[in-house]
Amino acid sequence: MFKSINDILPYVEKPSQYLGGEINSIKKDPKSVDLRIVLAFPDLYEIGTSHFGIQILYNILNQQERIAAERVFAPGRDMAGYLKSSHLPLCSIETHTPLAGFDIIGVSLLYELNYTNVLMILDLAGIPFLAADRDDTHPFIIAGGPCTVNPEPMADFFDAMVIGDGETVILEMARAWRKWKEDSTRDREALLVAWAGIEGVYVPSFFEPNYTPEGFQFVKPLRQGYERVRRAIVADLDKALFPDSPILPFGRPVHDRLRLEITRGCTRGCRFCQAGMIYRPVRERSPGILLELTRRALLATGYEDISLLSLSTGDYACLAPLMESLISRYAEDHIAVSIPSFRAGTLTPGVMGMIRKVRKTGFTIAPEAGTLRLRAVINKNISEKEIFDTISAAFEMGWNLVKLYFMVGLPTETDEDIEGIVDLVMRLRRISGVKARHGKINVSVATFIPKSHVPFQWCSQIDLDTSRDKINYLRRRLKVPGVGFKWQHPETSMMEGIWARGDRRLSSLLVAAYEKGCRFDGWSDSFDFPAWLNAMEATGIDSKFYLRTRSIDEPLPWDHIDTRASKAYLVKEYERSLCGEQTEDCREGECGGCGACDFKTIMPRPANPDLRPAPVRIAEKKQVAWQRVEVTFSRRELARFFGHIEQMNVILRALRRAGVILKFSSGFHPKPKITFEDALPIGVESLCERFYITVAAPVEPARLASGINAELPEGLKISGCRIVSIKEKSHPPDLVTYRVDSIRPVFGEGPVEKFTNTPVFEVKKKTKKGGERVMDLKKRIRHMQRLNDSCLILQIDNSAQGSIRPDMVIRSIFGLSETELNSLRVIKLAGE
């Protein structure tokens, strides 16, 4: 039984995800604000902190003086278990406030298979799942994100849901809440009425679900004048707020770089793509604004990578001049520019020239289908020549890995289309052998999932057996050298398909699945398909009903949601697909009449060509004198939960923010000249850590120390800087002294006397290669002093081959369990 979350940290994986206090995070005094909102992301910290949508809302809300926005993420299974067994509530990261103490909880719905985690968050917060069961003592629970365009499967759990862009809507909702709070006669419904008057806000309780004799859901509006909810849209990205001081996460987030949203929306018109339909029209940020955002964000974060993000980066109107300016401005600072993917056919000679200069990781394109016929059906308007030219160019420009994405089960698909995937990959494989010495192609395959608000929303999803057969066939055929193969499990796709086009009857399924232990269903190692099958059987949910072909005439559960792409347009595109007719991009041809634009304020907005930046040339490099500096620092309190690589990144980025000019190695991937003397285990504190850096001369040690300290998170502190010989090499200390404290009296006299009086004390130690070797602890323990039953001083000799840690010594001498070892407080006092 634990008393606080900090007591749990020694026992969980990746404890730093629960610490808070990251660089650029904002912690306001709760007494100084009127409205407290916690932004909840129903997945792990490493996923949620990589989503820039939550960063945007966090930044917008905290710019308001009387509003405090905090964050919470789905805790890992280990943390959730400890919270539950200790009767501790889930808390926010910033102020560690229980979620039930906030006024509003805003949940991001980005992926259907995160839905059980929403219930986990509410459960751990002690908040009833269903909106109908909550009262004035509970926060308002709202949602946003792309999944809200079909809000019905989750409607019973939320008081309100935001459809579309949230930047302006969230502030309007906050203003309505503050006005409502001032009314002494207020009730919950009065605020919901006010929210319903805001464009883009859906209040589920104002719509009653009904069902036809066939079982089709349609909703009955309960308030006059509130029959449909129209998607909110930010018309001009240049006027939209974007964080220039994004939070710098701890740990290893999946996207650990500065992310710049250069474009929102896509009009390529792929008939399966929900994002391409619900984010229309295309709106681009001007390069001048992007460059200024980049400048400020790099100063505030110390990132060493910049990533340009959009649904189709290659379509950005000013891509070549933007990249040229970014590369020329930041190459000298060893800041790389990366582009995660390209649409085949968008590589212009100018862009190709820029790409040659950026760091190469993986290059991704998505043909989606193996034949030209099927690509015409899905409106993936790329030719085979464009695919081959793009792949060839990628290998020529230095990429050694190309990723290809395909789907199986697309409408009208035949065996010839599946064989077309094999044929296409095999021919592309021959290019990799010619153009790249170590070129490899990774093929990823997923089952087509019909989504709401797309032309294929009426199509069926193939059954499990068919999906398995198609994927297994491709696995066998593509098991050749130089080709990797990955796939999404058909069972996962099946559940995603059920939720994507589900209705309110699924709320009982979600509760049942959660009660059966379903969590983190988007993670293959956590997805429990048998539990889902049991939950469906218990609640009477028929998967075939949700995965079937829909008639164009039948009501759809999401018909009352207006994403601005009209249903008539979707029907027309669906009918064109059955005839194999393609529709051109409206940026390059005539308006397709989708209905997203009013051509007054809402219309396609290409990047302003007047703001195209002039290239900035790098000045000729001057001869720089370098000095090597020994930096001593301490790691105390909660900072002890940093991993070694994590701590290195924290310090490196602090050096960048402090303006320290580091020397880099030469080669294709230059690395900063920094060496850490020792790698502390997670959970161990230290008064005497050291690292060595090579920096531009002249160096003022005291000024350097204070500059770095100003950029470090709480718990890390530079205690001194000393100039040393440029040739001086670092090595771990030979003698290390630790103090070990226990909350229980575990250091008895008997084990100490036994160890002292034994001439040889052999233990087994695991080697790096997984084997074991025997060592004599008597030769490694220079000094052991028992101060009392709860405190021990240890001096360990690491001059021999292989260092040993204090937990190994204590386990061997005192016979403590893993749980008892985790409860110890270990601090490194000195190293010689």
CSV table of C-alpha atoms in Angstrom, one decimal, residues 100 105 118-141 156-159 188 511:
chain,number,residue,atom,x,y,z
A,100,ALA,CA,-11.9,14.8,-10.1
A,105,ILE,CA,-11.4,17.0,-18.5
A,118,VAL,CA,-10.6,6.4,-21.7
A,119,LEU,CA,-12.5,4.3,-19.2
A,120,MET,CA,-9.3,3.5,-17.4
A,121,ILE,CA,-8.6,7.2,-16.9
A,122,LEU,CA,-12.1,7.8,-15.6
A,123,ASP,CA,-12.0,4.7,-13.4
A,124,LEU,CA,-8.7,5.7,-11.8
A,125,ALA,CA,-10.1,9.2,-11.3
A,126,GLY,CA,-13.2,7.8,-9.5
A,127,ILE,CA,-15.5,9.4,-12.0
A,128,PRO,CA,-18.6,7.6,-13.3
A,129,PHE,CA,-18.3,6.4,-16.9
A,130,LEU,CA,-21.6,7.5,-18.2
A,131,ALA,CA,-22.5,11.2,-18.5
A,132,ALA,CA,-26.0,10.5,-17.2
A,133,ASP,CA,-24.5,9.2,-14.0
A,134,ARG,CA,-22.5,12.3,-13.2
A,135,ASP,CA,-23.7,15.3,-11.2
A,136,ASP,CA,-22.5,18.7,-10.0
A,137,THR,CA,-19.7,17.2,-8.0
A,138,HIS,CA,-18.0,15.9,-11.1
A,139,PRO,CA,-16.0,17.6,-13.8
A,140,PHE,CA,-17.4,18.1,-17.3
A,141,ILE,CA,-16.0,15.5,-19.6
A,156,ASP,CA,-22.8,8.1,-23.7
A,157,PHE,CA,-19.5,8.9,-21.9
A,158,PHE,CA,-19.1,12.6,-22.8
A,159,ASP,CA,-20.9,15.7,-21.9
A,188,ARG,CA,-25.2,21.4,-15.7
A,511,VAL,CA,-17.7,-1.2,-20.5
